[in-house]
Amino acid sequence: MSRTSRIGARTVSAVAVVALGLSLGACSGGTEPAAEPSALESVSASPTASPSPSELSPEDEAIRLAEPAVQKYFEVADASLQDPTDFDPKDYEDVAISSALLELQNLHYSTEAQELHQVGGTELDSIEHPKVDLTFKPKVTPPRIPNVEFTVCYDVSGLDTVKNNGESIITSARKDRGVARIGVTNYEYPDGPWLVAFVEYKKKRTC
Protein backbone atom coordinates (compact mmCIF):
# COMPACT_ATOMS: atom_id res chain seq x y z
CA MET A 1 0.00 0.00 0.00
CA SER A 2 1.45 3.38 -0.94
CA ARG A 3 1.84 6.10 1.67
CA THR A 4 -0.60 8.36 -0.16
CA SER A 5 -3.36 5.76 0.20
CA ARG A 6 -3.00 5.97 3.98
CA ILE A 7 -3.71 9.70 4.26
CA GLY A 8 -7.08 9.07 5.85
CA ALA A 9 -5.61 6.96 8.67
CA ARG A 10 -5.43 8.60 12.10
CA THR A 11 -2.68 8.49 13.23
CA VAL A 12 11.83 19.73 18.75
CA SER A 13 16.38 18.67 21.13
CA ALA A 14 15.94 15.03 22.23
CA VAL A 15 19.25 13.24 21.53
CA ALA A 16 19.83 9.52 22.07
CA VAL A 17 23.38 9.12 23.42
CA VAL A 18 25.30 5.98 22.57
CA ALA A 19 27.59 4.95 25.45
CA LEU A 20 30.55 2.83 24.51
CA GLY A 21 30.96 -0.27 26.68
CA LEU A 22 34.61 -0.60 27.61
CA SER A 23 36.02 -3.98 28.54
CA LEU A 24 38.60 -3.47 31.29
CA GLY A 25 41.15 -6.20 31.67
CA ALA A 26 41.88 -7.20 35.28
CA CYS A 27 45.54 -7.30 36.35
CA SER A 28 46.64 -9.91 38.85
CA GLY A 29 49.53 -9.31 41.25
CA GLY A 30 51.26 -11.05 44.12
CA THR A 31 54.45 -12.96 44.79
CA GLU A 32 54.30 -15.27 41.79
CA PRO A 33 57.68 -15.69 40.08
CA ALA A 34 58.33 -13.66 36.95
CA ALA A 35 57.29 -15.31 33.76
CA GLU A 36 59.91 -16.64 31.38
CA PRO A 37 60.60 -14.44 28.33
CA SER A 38 58.83 -16.89 26.07
CA ALA A 39 55.71 -16.66 28.23
CA LEU A 40 55.82 -12.86 28.18
CA GLU A 41 56.09 -12.88 24.44
CA SER A 42 53.09 -15.18 24.28
CA VAL A 43 51.01 -12.88 26.49
CA SER A 44 51.91 -9.72 24.59
CA ALA A 45 51.08 -11.37 21.30
CA SER A 46 47.53 -12.17 22.42
CA PRO A 47 45.01 -9.85 20.75
CA THR A 48 43.27 -7.36 23.03
CA ALA A 49 39.50 -7.64 23.01
CA SER A 50 38.07 -4.57 21.24
CA PRO A 51 35.20 -2.75 23.00
CA SER A 52 31.77 -3.16 21.51
CA PRO A 53 29.44 -0.17 21.40
CA SER A 54 26.21 -0.39 23.32
CA GLU A 55 23.16 -0.87 21.14
CA LEU A 56 20.32 1.63 21.22
CA SER A 57 17.00 0.41 22.47
CA PRO A 58 14.22 0.29 19.84
CA GLU A 59 12.68 3.37 21.47
CA ASP A 60 15.91 5.38 21.39
CA GLU A 61 16.56 4.30 17.82
CA ALA A 62 13.07 5.52 16.87
CA ILE A 63 13.78 8.89 18.51
CA ARG A 64 17.10 9.14 16.68
CA LEU A 65 15.44 8.59 13.31
CA ALA A 66 12.23 10.55 13.94
CA GLU A 67 13.78 13.78 15.21
CA PRO A 68 15.43 14.79 11.89
CA ALA A 69 12.05 14.25 10.20
CA VAL A 70 10.66 17.19 12.20
CA GLN A 71 13.42 19.49 11.00
CA LYS A 72 13.02 18.30 7.41
CA TYR A 73 9.26 18.88 7.58
CA PHE A 74 9.69 22.57 8.38
CA GLU A 75 12.47 22.99 5.81
CA VAL A 76 10.27 21.62 3.02
CA ALA A 77 7.23 23.58 4.21
CA ASP A 78 9.21 26.84 4.20
CA ALA A 79 10.75 26.17 0.79
CA SER A 80 7.38 25.35 -0.75
CA LEU A 81 5.80 28.61 0.40
CA GLN A 82 8.77 30.77 -0.51
CA ASP A 83 8.16 29.91 -4.16
CA PRO A 84 4.75 28.17 -4.36
CA THR A 85 4.42 28.38 -8.16
CA ASP A 86 7.62 26.40 -8.64
CA PHE A 87 6.96 23.72 -6.04
CA ASP A 88 5.43 20.30 -6.70
CA PRO A 89 3.02 19.45 -3.84
CA LYS A 90 3.82 15.75 -4.34
CA ASP A 91 7.19 16.48 -2.73
CA TYR A 92 5.34 16.92 0.56
CA GLU A 93 4.94 13.13 0.60
CA ASP A 94 8.66 12.87 1.39
CA VAL A 95 8.15 14.54 4.78
CA ALA A 96 4.49 14.19 5.76
CA ILE A 97 1.53 11.83 5.84
CA SER A 98 -2.05 11.81 7.14
CA SER A 99 -3.42 15.15 8.39
CA ALA A 100 -0.01 16.86 8.25
CA LEU A 101 0.20 16.11 4.53
CA LEU A 102 -3.29 17.45 3.86
CA GLU A 103 -2.58 20.63 5.80
CA LEU A 104 0.61 21.30 3.83
CA GLN A 105 -1.15 20.73 0.52
CA ASN A 106 -4.06 23.00 1.45
CA LEU A 107 -1.74 25.75 2.67
CA HIS A 108 0.26 25.55 -0.54
CA TYR A 109 -2.79 25.80 -2.79
CA SER A 110 -4.23 28.65 -0.73
CA THR A 111 -0.97 30.60 -0.78
CA GLU A 112 -0.58 30.13 -4.52
CA ALA A 113 -4.21 31.04 -5.27
CA GLN A 114 -3.93 34.29 -3.31
CA GLU A 115 -0.66 35.12 -5.07
CA LEU A 116 1.22 35.23 -1.79
CA HIS A 117 4.65 33.94 -0.89
CA GLN A 118 6.73 33.51 2.20
CA VAL A 119 9.90 35.40 3.06
CA GLY A 120 12.25 33.83 5.58
CA GLY A 121 11.60 30.63 7.46
CA THR A 122 10.87 28.84 10.73
CA GLU A 123 13.59 28.30 13.30
CA LEU A 124 13.30 25.37 15.71
CA ASP A 125 14.68 26.22 19.13
CA SER A 126 14.14 22.79 20.62
CA ILE A 127 12.73 19.34 19.92
CA GLU A 128 12.09 17.75 23.30
CA HIS A 129 10.15 15.38 25.56
CA PRO A 130 9.72 12.49 23.14
CA LYS A 131 6.97 9.96 23.78
CA VAL A 132 7.38 6.67 21.97
CA ASP A 133 4.87 3.96 21.12
CA LEU A 134 6.18 1.27 18.78
CA THR A 135 2.97 -0.78 18.65
CA PHE A 136 2.51 -1.95 15.07
CA LYS A 137 -0.98 -3.26 14.33
CA PRO A 138 -1.90 -1.74 10.95
CA LYS A 139 -4.91 -4.00 10.43
CA VAL A 140 -6.86 -3.09 13.55
CA THR A 141 -9.41 -0.27 13.61
CA PRO A 142 -8.12 2.33 14.11
CA PRO A 143 -4.66 1.14 13.06
CA ARG A 144 -1.84 1.27 15.59
CA ILE A 145 1.24 2.69 13.92
CA PRO A 146 4.66 3.24 15.57
CA ASN A 147 4.98 6.90 16.47
CA VAL A 148 7.17 9.38 18.30
CA GLU A 149 5.67 12.59 19.67
CA PHE A 150 7.80 15.66 20.32
CA THR A 151 7.21 19.01 21.97
CA VAL A 152 8.66 21.61 19.62
CA CYS A 153 9.55 25.22 20.38
CA TYR A 154 9.54 27.26 17.18
CA ASP A 155 10.43 30.84 16.25
CA VAL A 156 8.81 32.63 13.29
CA SER A 157 10.16 36.10 14.03
CA GLY A 158 12.11 35.93 10.78
CA LEU A 159 9.14 34.72 8.71
CA ASP A 160 6.78 36.96 6.76
CA THR A 161 4.00 36.29 4.26
CA VAL A 162 3.71 38.97 1.60
CA LYS A 163 1.78 39.94 -1.50
CA ASN A 164 3.42 40.28 -4.89
CA ASN A 165 4.01 43.97 -4.20
CA GLY A 166 5.88 43.10 -1.00
CA GLU A 167 3.09 44.14 1.38
CA SER A 168 2.97 41.94 4.48
CA ILE A 169 -0.27 40.28 5.55
CA ILE A 170 1.08 39.31 8.99
CA THR A 171 -0.67 41.20 11.79
CA SER A 172 0.80 42.40 15.05
CA ALA A 173 -1.29 39.80 16.86
CA ARG A 174 0.97 36.99 15.70
CA LYS A 175 3.25 35.57 18.35
CA ASP A 176 6.82 35.16 17.19
CA ARG A 177 7.40 32.06 19.32
CA GLY A 178 5.20 29.13 20.09
CA VAL A 179 4.87 25.45 20.99
CA ALA A 180 3.64 22.59 18.85
CA ARG A 181 3.05 18.92 19.54
CA ILE A 182 4.31 16.98 16.55
CA GLY A 183 3.76 13.30 15.85
CA VAL A 184 6.09 11.34 13.58
CA THR A 185 5.00 7.91 12.33
CA ASN A 186 6.42 4.98 10.41
CA TYR A 187 3.86 2.99 8.40
CA GLU A 188 6.49 0.47 7.28
CA TYR A 189 8.23 -0.03 10.61
CA PRO A 190 11.05 -0.74 11.18
CA ASP A 191 12.46 -0.12 7.71
CA GLY A 192 10.12 2.55 6.36
CA PRO A 193 10.53 6.34 6.52
CA TRP A 194 9.56 8.38 9.56
CA LEU A 195 7.07 11.04 8.42
CA VAL A 196 5.30 13.85 10.27
CA ALA A 197 1.67 12.74 10.73
CA PHE A 198 0.22 15.66 12.67
CA VAL A 199 1.14 19.12 13.94
CA GLU A 200 -0.90 20.50 16.82
CA TYR A 201 -0.13 24.11 17.66
CA LYS A 202 -0.58 25.03 21.33
CA LYS A 203 -2.00 28.53 21.01
CA LYS A 204 -1.95 29.22 24.75
CA ARG A 205 1.65 28.11 25.29
CA THR A 206 4.90 29.93 24.60
CA CYS A 207 8.55 29.00 24.96
PDB file of C-alpha atoms in Angstrom:
ATOM      1  CA  MET A   1       0.000   0.000   0.000  1.00  0.00           C
ATOM      2  CA  SER A   2       1.449   3.381  -0.938  1.00  0.00           C
ATOM      3  CA  ARG A   3       1.838   6.103   1.665  1.00  0.00           C
ATOM      4  CA  THR A   4      -0.604   8.358  -0.158  1.00  0.00           C
ATOM      5  CA  SER A   5      -3.362   5.757   0.201  1.00  0.00           C
ATOM      6  CA  ARG A   6      -3.005   5.973   3.983  1.00  0.00           C
ATOM      7  CA  ILE A   7      -3.711   9.700   4.260  1.00  0.00           C
ATOM      8  CA  GLY A   8      -7.079   9.069   5.855  1.00  0.00           C
ATOM      9  CA  ALA A   9      -5.615   6.955   8.674  1.00  0.00           C
ATOM     10  CA  ARG A  10      -5.426   8.604  12.099  1.00  0.00           C
ATOM     11  CA  THR A  11      -2.680   8.493  13.227  1.00  0.00           C
ATOM     12  CA  VAL A  12      11.831  19.734  18.748  1.00  0.00           C
ATOM     13  CA  SER A  13      16.377  18.672  21.128  1.00  0.00           C
ATOM     14  CA  ALA A  14      15.943  15.028  22.229  1.00  0.00           C
ATOM     15  CA  VAL A  15      19.246  13.240  21.531  1.00  0.00           C
ATOM     16  CA  ALA A  16      19.831   9.524  22.067  1.00  0.00           C
ATOM     17  CA  VAL A  17      23.383   9.118  23.422  1.00  0.00           C
ATOM     18  CA  VAL A  18      25.297   5.977  22.573  1.00  0.00           C
ATOM     19  CA  ALA A  19      27.594   4.955  25.445  1.00  0.00           C
ATOM     20  CA  LEU A  20      30.554   2.829  24.511  1.00  0.00           C
ATOM     21  CA  GLY A  21      30.964  -0.265  26.677  1.00  0.00           C
ATOM     22  CA  LEU A  22      34.612  -0.601  27.607  1.00  0.00           C
ATOM     23  CA  SER A  23      36.024  -3.979  28.543  1.00  0.00           C
ATOM     24  CA  LEU A  24      38.603  -3.467  31.293  1.00  0.00           C
ATOM     25  CA  GLY A  25      41.146  -6.205  31.674  1.00  0.00           C
ATOM     26  CA  ALA A  26      41.883  -7.204  35.283  1.00  0.00           C
ATOM     27  CA  CYS A  27      45.543  -7.296  36.348  1.00  0.00           C
ATOM     28  CA  SER A  28      46.643  -9.908  38.851  1.00  0.00           C
ATOM     29  CA  GLY A  29      49.528  -9.306  41.250  1.00  0.00           C
ATOM     30  CA  GLY A  30      51.262 -11.048  44.125  1.00  0.00           C
ATOM     31  CA  THR A  31      54.448 -12.963  44.785  1.00  0.00           C
ATOM     32  CA  GLU A  32      54.296 -15.268  41.788  1.00  0.00           C
ATOM     33  CA  PRO A  33      57.680 -15.694  40.082  1.00  0.00           C
ATOM     34  CA  ALA A  34      58.329 -13.662  36.948  1.00  0.00           C
ATOM     35  CA  ALA A  35      57.292 -15.310  33.755  1.00  0.00           C
ATOM     36  CA  GLU A  36      59.908 -16.643  31.382  1.00  0.00           C
ATOM     37  CA  PRO A  37      60.599 -14.444  28.335  1.00  0.00           C
ATOM     38  CA  SER A  38      58.826 -16.894  26.068  1.00  0.00           C
ATOM     39  CA  ALA A  39      55.708 -16.658  28.233  1.00  0.00           C
ATOM     40  CA  LEU A  40      55.816 -12.864  28.183  1.00  0.00           C
ATOM     41  CA  GLU A  41      56.085 -12.884  24.441  1.00  0.00           C
ATOM     42  CA  SER A  42      53.093 -15.184  24.277  1.00  0.00           C
ATOM     43  CA  VAL A  43      51.010 -12.876  26.487  1.00  0.00           C
ATOM     44  CA  SER A  44      51.910  -9.719  24.587  1.00  0.00           C
ATOM     45  CA  ALA A  45      51.080 -11.371  21.302  1.00  0.00           C
ATOM     46  CA  SER A  46      47.530 -12.173  22.422  1.00  0.00           C
ATOM     47  CA  PRO A  47      45.010  -9.847  20.748  1.00  0.00           C
ATOM     48  CA  THR A  48      43.268  -7.357  23.033  1.00  0.00           C
ATOM     49  CA  ALA A  49      39.504  -7.636  23.011  1.00  0.00           C
ATOM     50  CA  SER A  50      38.065  -4.569  21.239  1.00  0.00           C
ATOM     51  CA  PRO A  51      35.199  -2.748  23.004  1.00  0.00           C
ATOM     52  CA  SER A  52      31.775  -3.160  21.510  1.00  0.00           C
ATOM     53  CA  PRO A  53      29.440  -0.171  21.403  1.00  0.00           C
ATOM     54  CA  SER A  54      26.211  -0.391  23.321  1.00  0.00           C
ATOM     55  CA  GLU A  55      23.158  -0.871  21.136  1.00  0.00           C
ATOM     56  CA  LEU A  56      20.323   1.626  21.219  1.00  0.00           C
ATOM     57  CA  SER A  57      16.998   0.406  22.472  1.00  0.00           C
ATOM     58  CA  PRO A  58      14.219   0.292  19.836  1.00  0.00           C
ATOM     59  CA  GLU A  59      12.681   3.368  21.472  1.00  0.00           C
ATOM     60  CA  ASP A  60      15.913   5.376  21.393  1.00  0.00           C
ATOM     61  CA  GLU A  61      16.556   4.302  17.822  1.00  0.00           C
ATOM     62  CA  ALA A  62      13.068   5.518  16.872  1.00  0.00           C
ATOM     63  CA  ILE A  63      13.775   8.893  18.506  1.00  0.00           C
ATOM     64  CA  ARG A  64      17.102   9.141  16.684  1.00  0.00           C
ATOM     65  CA  LEU A  65      15.436   8.594  13.311  1.00  0.00           C
ATOM     66  CA  ALA A  66      12.232  10.551  13.943  1.00  0.00           C
ATOM     67  CA  GLU A  67      13.781  13.776  15.211  1.00  0.00           C
ATOM     68  CA  PRO A  68      15.427  14.789  11.890  1.00  0.00           C
ATOM     69  CA  ALA A  69      12.045  14.245  10.202  1.00  0.00           C
ATOM     70  CA  VAL A  70      10.663  17.186  12.196  1.00  0.00           C
ATOM     71  CA  GLN A  71      13.424  19.494  11.005  1.00  0.00           C
ATOM     72  CA  LYS A  72      13.016  18.300   7.414  1.00  0.00           C
ATOM     73  CA  TYR A  73       9.258  18.884   7.582  1.00  0.00           C
ATOM     74  CA  PHE A  74       9.693  22.567   8.383  1.00  0.00           C
ATOM     75  CA  GLU A  75      12.466  22.991   5.814  1.00  0.00           C
ATOM     76  CA  VAL A  76      10.270  21.624   3.022  1.00  0.00           C
ATOM     77  CA  ALA A  77       7.227  23.579   4.215  1.00  0.00           C
ATOM     78  CA  ASP A  78       9.209  26.837   4.202  1.00  0.00           C
ATOM     79  CA  ALA A  79      10.751  26.169   0.794  1.00  0.00           C
ATOM     80  CA  SER A  80       7.375  25.349  -0.749  1.00  0.00           C
ATOM     81  CA  LEU A  81       5.798  28.610   0.399  1.00  0.00           C
ATOM     82  CA  GLN A  82       8.772  30.772  -0.507  1.00  0.00           C
ATOM     83  CA  ASP A  83       8.162  29.907  -4.160  1.00  0.00           C
ATOM     84  CA  PRO A  84       4.752  28.170  -4.359  1.00  0.00           C
ATOM     85  CA  THR A  85       4.417  28.384  -8.155  1.00  0.00           C
ATOM     86  CA  ASP A  86       7.619  26.405  -8.640  1.00  0.00           C
ATOM     87  CA  PHE A  87       6.964  23.717  -6.037  1.00  0.00           C
ATOM     88  CA  ASP A  88       5.434  20.300  -6.703  1.00  0.00           C
ATOM     89  CA  PRO A  89       3.019  19.450  -3.841  1.00  0.00           C
ATOM     90  CA  LYS A  90       3.820  15.751  -4.345  1.00  0.00           C
ATOM     91  CA  ASP A  91       7.187  16.480  -2.732  1.00  0.00           C
ATOM     92  CA  TYR A  92       5.335  16.922   0.558  1.00  0.00           C
ATOM     93  CA  GLU A  93       4.942  13.130   0.599  1.00  0.00           C
ATOM     94  CA  ASP A  94       8.660  12.869   1.389  1.00  0.00           C
ATOM     95  CA  VAL A  95       8.150  14.536   4.778  1.00  0.00           C
ATOM     96  CA  ALA A  96       4.489  14.189   5.757  1.00  0.00           C
ATOM     97  CA  ILE A  97       1.526  11.827   5.843  1.00  0.00           C
ATOM     98  CA  SER A  98      -2.049  11.814   7.136  1.00  0.00           C
ATOM     99  CA  SER A  99      -3.418  15.152   8.386  1.00  0.00           C
ATOM    100  CA  ALA A 100      -0.007  16.856   8.250  1.00  0.00           C
ATOM    101  CA  LEU A 101       0.196  16.111   4.531  1.00  0.00           C
ATOM    102  CA  LEU A 102      -3.289  17.452   3.863  1.00  0.00           C
ATOM    103  CA  GLU A 103      -2.581  20.631   5.795  1.00  0.00           C
ATOM    104  CA  LEU A 104       0.612  21.299   3.831  1.00  0.00           C
ATOM    105  CA  GLN A 105      -1.153  20.735   0.523  1.00  0.00           C
ATOM    106  CA  ASN A 106      -4.064  23.000   1.453  1.00  0.00           C
ATOM    107  CA  LEU A 107      -1.740  25.750   2.668  1.00  0.00           C
ATOM    108  CA  HIS A 108       0.258  25.551  -0.544  1.00  0.00           C
ATOM    109  CA  TYR A 109      -2.792  25.802  -2.791  1.00  0.00           C
ATOM    110  CA  SER A 110      -4.232  28.653  -0.730  1.00  0.00           C
ATOM    111  CA  THR A 111      -0.971  30.600  -0.779  1.00  0.00           C
ATOM    112  CA  GLU A 112      -0.584  30.128  -4.519  1.00  0.00           C
ATOM    113  CA  ALA A 113      -4.214  31.045  -5.274  1.00  0.00           C
ATOM    114  CA  GLN A 114      -3.931  34.294  -3.314  1.00  0.00           C
ATOM    115  CA  GLU A 115      -0.661  35.121  -5.067  1.00  0.00           C
ATOM    116  CA  LEU A 116       1.216  35.228  -1.788  1.00  0.00           C
ATOM    117  CA  HIS A 117       4.650  33.939  -0.889  1.00  0.00           C
ATOM    118  CA  GLN A 118       6.734  33.509   2.201  1.00  0.00           C
ATOM    119  CA  VAL A 119       9.901  35.403   3.063  1.00  0.00           C
ATOM    120  CA  GLY A 120      12.250  33.831   5.579  1.00  0.00           C
ATOM    121  CA  GLY A 121      11.600  30.633   7.462  1.00  0.00           C
ATOM    122  CA  THR A 122      10.874  28.839  10.728  1.00  0.00           C
ATOM    123  CA  GLU A 123      13.588  28.303  13.303  1.00  0.00           C
ATOM    124  CA  LEU A 124      13.300  25.375  15.706  1.00  0.00           C
ATOM    125  CA  ASP A 125      14.681  26.224  19.132  1.00  0.00           C
ATOM    126  CA  SER A 126      14.141  22.790  20.621  1.00  0.00           C
ATOM    127  CA  ILE A 127      12.728  19.337  19.920  1.00  0.00           C
ATOM    128  CA  GLU A 128      12.094  17.752  23.300  1.00  0.00           C
ATOM    129  CA  HIS A 129      10.148  15.382  25.556  1.00  0.00           C
ATOM    130  CA  PRO A 130       9.721  12.493  23.137  1.00  0.00           C
ATOM    131  CA  LYS A 131       6.972   9.961  23.783  1.00  0.00           C
ATOM    132  CA  VAL A 132       7.383   6.673  21.968  1.00  0.00           C
ATOM    133  CA  ASP A 133       4.873   3.962  21.119  1.00  0.00           C
ATOM    134  CA  LEU A 134       6.176   1.272  18.780  1.00  0.00           C
ATOM    135  CA  THR A 135       2.975  -0.777  18.650  1.00  0.00           C
ATOM    136  CA  PHE A 136       2.515  -1.945  15.067  1.00  0.00           C
ATOM    137  CA  LYS A 137      -0.977  -3.255  14.328  1.00  0.00           C
ATOM    138  CA  PRO A 138      -1.895  -1.745  10.953  1.00  0.00           C
ATOM    139  CA  LYS A 139      -4.907  -4.002  10.427  1.00  0.00           C
ATOM    140  CA  VAL A 140      -6.862  -3.091  13.552  1.00  0.00           C
ATOM    141  CA  THR A 141      -9.405  -0.270  13.613  1.00  0.00           C
ATOM    142  CA  PRO A 142      -8.119   2.328  14.108  1.00  0.00           C
ATOM    143  CA  PRO A 143      -4.662   1.143  13.063  1.00  0.00           C
ATOM    144  CA  ARG A 144      -1.841   1.266  15.593  1.00  0.00           C
ATOM    145  CA  ILE A 145       1.238   2.687  13.922  1.00  0.00           C
ATOM    146  CA  PRO A 146       4.658   3.237  15.566  1.00  0.00           C
ATOM    147  CA  ASN A 147       4.982   6.896  16.474  1.00  0.00           C
ATOM    148  CA  VAL A 148       7.167   9.378  18.303  1.00  0.00           C
ATOM    149  CA  GLU A 149       5.672  12.588  19.669  1.00  0.00           C
ATOM    150  CA  PHE A 150       7.804  15.659  20.317  1.00  0.00           C
ATOM    151  CA  THR A 151       7.212  19.009  21.966  1.00  0.00           C
ATOM    152  CA  VAL A 152       8.661  21.608  19.620  1.00  0.00           C
ATOM    153  CA  CYS A 153       9.546  25.220  20.383  1.00  0.00           C
ATOM    154  CA  TYR A 154       9.538  27.259  17.183  1.00  0.00           C
ATOM    155  CA  ASP A 155      10.429  30.837  16.248  1.00  0.00           C
ATOM    156  CA  VAL A 156       8.812  32.629  13.291  1.00  0.00           C
ATOM    157  CA  SER A 157      10.160  36.100  14.035  1.00  0.00           C
ATOM    158  CA  GLY A 158      12.114  35.928  10.777  1.00  0.00           C
ATOM    159  CA  LEU A 159       9.139  34.722   8.706  1.00  0.00           C
ATOM    160  CA  ASP A 160       6.783  36.962   6.761  1.00  0.00           C
ATOM    161  CA  THR A 161       3.996  36.287   4.256  1.00  0.00           C
ATOM    162  CA  VAL A 162       3.708  38.973   1.605  1.00  0.00           C
ATOM    163  CA  LYS A 163       1.780  39.940  -1.498  1.00  0.00           C
ATOM    164  CA  ASN A 164       3.417  40.275  -4.893  1.00  0.00           C
ATOM    165  CA  ASN A 165       4.009  43.972  -4.198  1.00  0.00           C
ATOM    166  CA  GLY A 166       5.885  43.102  -1.001  1.00  0.00           C
ATOM    167  CA  GLU A 167       3.090  44.138   1.381  1.00  0.00           C
ATOM    168  CA  SER A 168       2.971  41.941   4.482  1.00  0.00           C
ATOM    169  CA  ILE A 169      -0.268  40.281   5.547  1.00  0.00           C
ATOM    170  CA  ILE A 170       1.077  39.314   8.989  1.00  0.00           C
ATOM    171  CA  THR A 171      -0.672  41.202  11.788  1.00  0.00           C
ATOM    172  CA  SER A 172       0.800  42.402  15.051  1.00  0.00           C
ATOM    173  CA  ALA A 173      -1.289  39.799  16.861  1.00  0.00           C
ATOM    174  CA  ARG A 174       0.973  36.991  15.696  1.00  0.00           C
ATOM    175  CA  LYS A 175       3.249  35.566  18.350  1.00  0.00           C
ATOM    176  CA  ASP A 176       6.818  35.159  17.188  1.00  0.00           C
ATOM    177  CA  ARG A 177       7.400  32.056  19.316  1.00  0.00           C
ATOM    178  CA  GLY A 178       5.196  29.128  20.089  1.00  0.00           C
ATOM    179  CA  VAL A 179       4.871  25.455  20.987  1.00  0.00           C
ATOM    180  CA  ALA A 180       3.642  22.595  18.848  1.00  0.00           C
ATOM    181  CA  ARG A 181       3.051  18.916  19.544  1.00  0.00           C
ATOM    182  CA  ILE A 182       4.310  16.976  16.550  1.00  0.00           C
ATOM    183  CA  GLY A 183       3.763  13.300  15.852  1.00  0.00           C
ATOM    184  CA  VAL A 184       6.088  11.342  13.578  1.00  0.00           C
ATOM    185  CA  THR A 185       5.005   7.912  12.334  1.00  0.00           C
ATOM    186  CA  ASN A 186       6.418   4.977  10.411  1.00  0.00           C
ATOM    187  CA  TYR A 187       3.863   2.994   8.400  1.00  0.00           C
ATOM    188  CA  GLU A 188       6.486   0.472   7.284  1.00  0.00           C
ATOM    189  CA  TYR A 189       8.226  -0.027  10.613  1.00  0.00           C
ATOM    190  CA  PRO A 190      11.049  -0.736  11.178  1.00  0.00           C
ATOM    191  CA  ASP A 191      12.463  -0.123   7.710  1.00  0.00           C
ATOM    192  CA  GLY A 192      10.121   2.553   6.359  1.00  0.00           C
ATOM    193  CA  PRO A 193      10.530   6.335   6.516  1.00  0.00           C
ATOM    194  CA  TRP A 194       9.560   8.385   9.559  1.00  0.00           C
ATOM    195  CA  LEU A 195       7.069  11.041   8.417  1.00  0.00           C
ATOM    196  CA  VAL A 196       5.299  13.847  10.269  1.00  0.00           C
ATOM    197  CA  ALA A 197       1.669  12.743  10.727  1.00  0.00           C
ATOM    198  CA  PHE A 198       0.217  15.665  12.674  1.00  0.00           C
ATOM    199  CA  VAL A 199       1.143  19.119  13.938  1.00  0.00           C
ATOM    200  CA  GLU A 200      -0.896  20.495  16.823  1.00  0.00           C
ATOM    201  CA  TYR A 201      -0.134  24.105  17.657  1.00  0.00           C
ATOM    202  CA  LYS A 202      -0.585  25.025  21.325  1.00  0.00           C
ATOM    203  CA  LYS A 203      -1.998  28.532  21.007  1.00  0.00           C
ATOM    204  CA  LYS A 204      -1.946  29.224  24.750  1.00  0.00           C
ATOM    205  CA  ARG A 205       1.652  28.105  25.289  1.00  0.00           C
ATOM    206  CA  THR A 206       4.895  29.928  24.601  1.00  0.00           C
ATOM    207  CA  CYS A 207       8.546  29.001  24.958  1.00  0.00           C
TER     208      CYS A 207
END
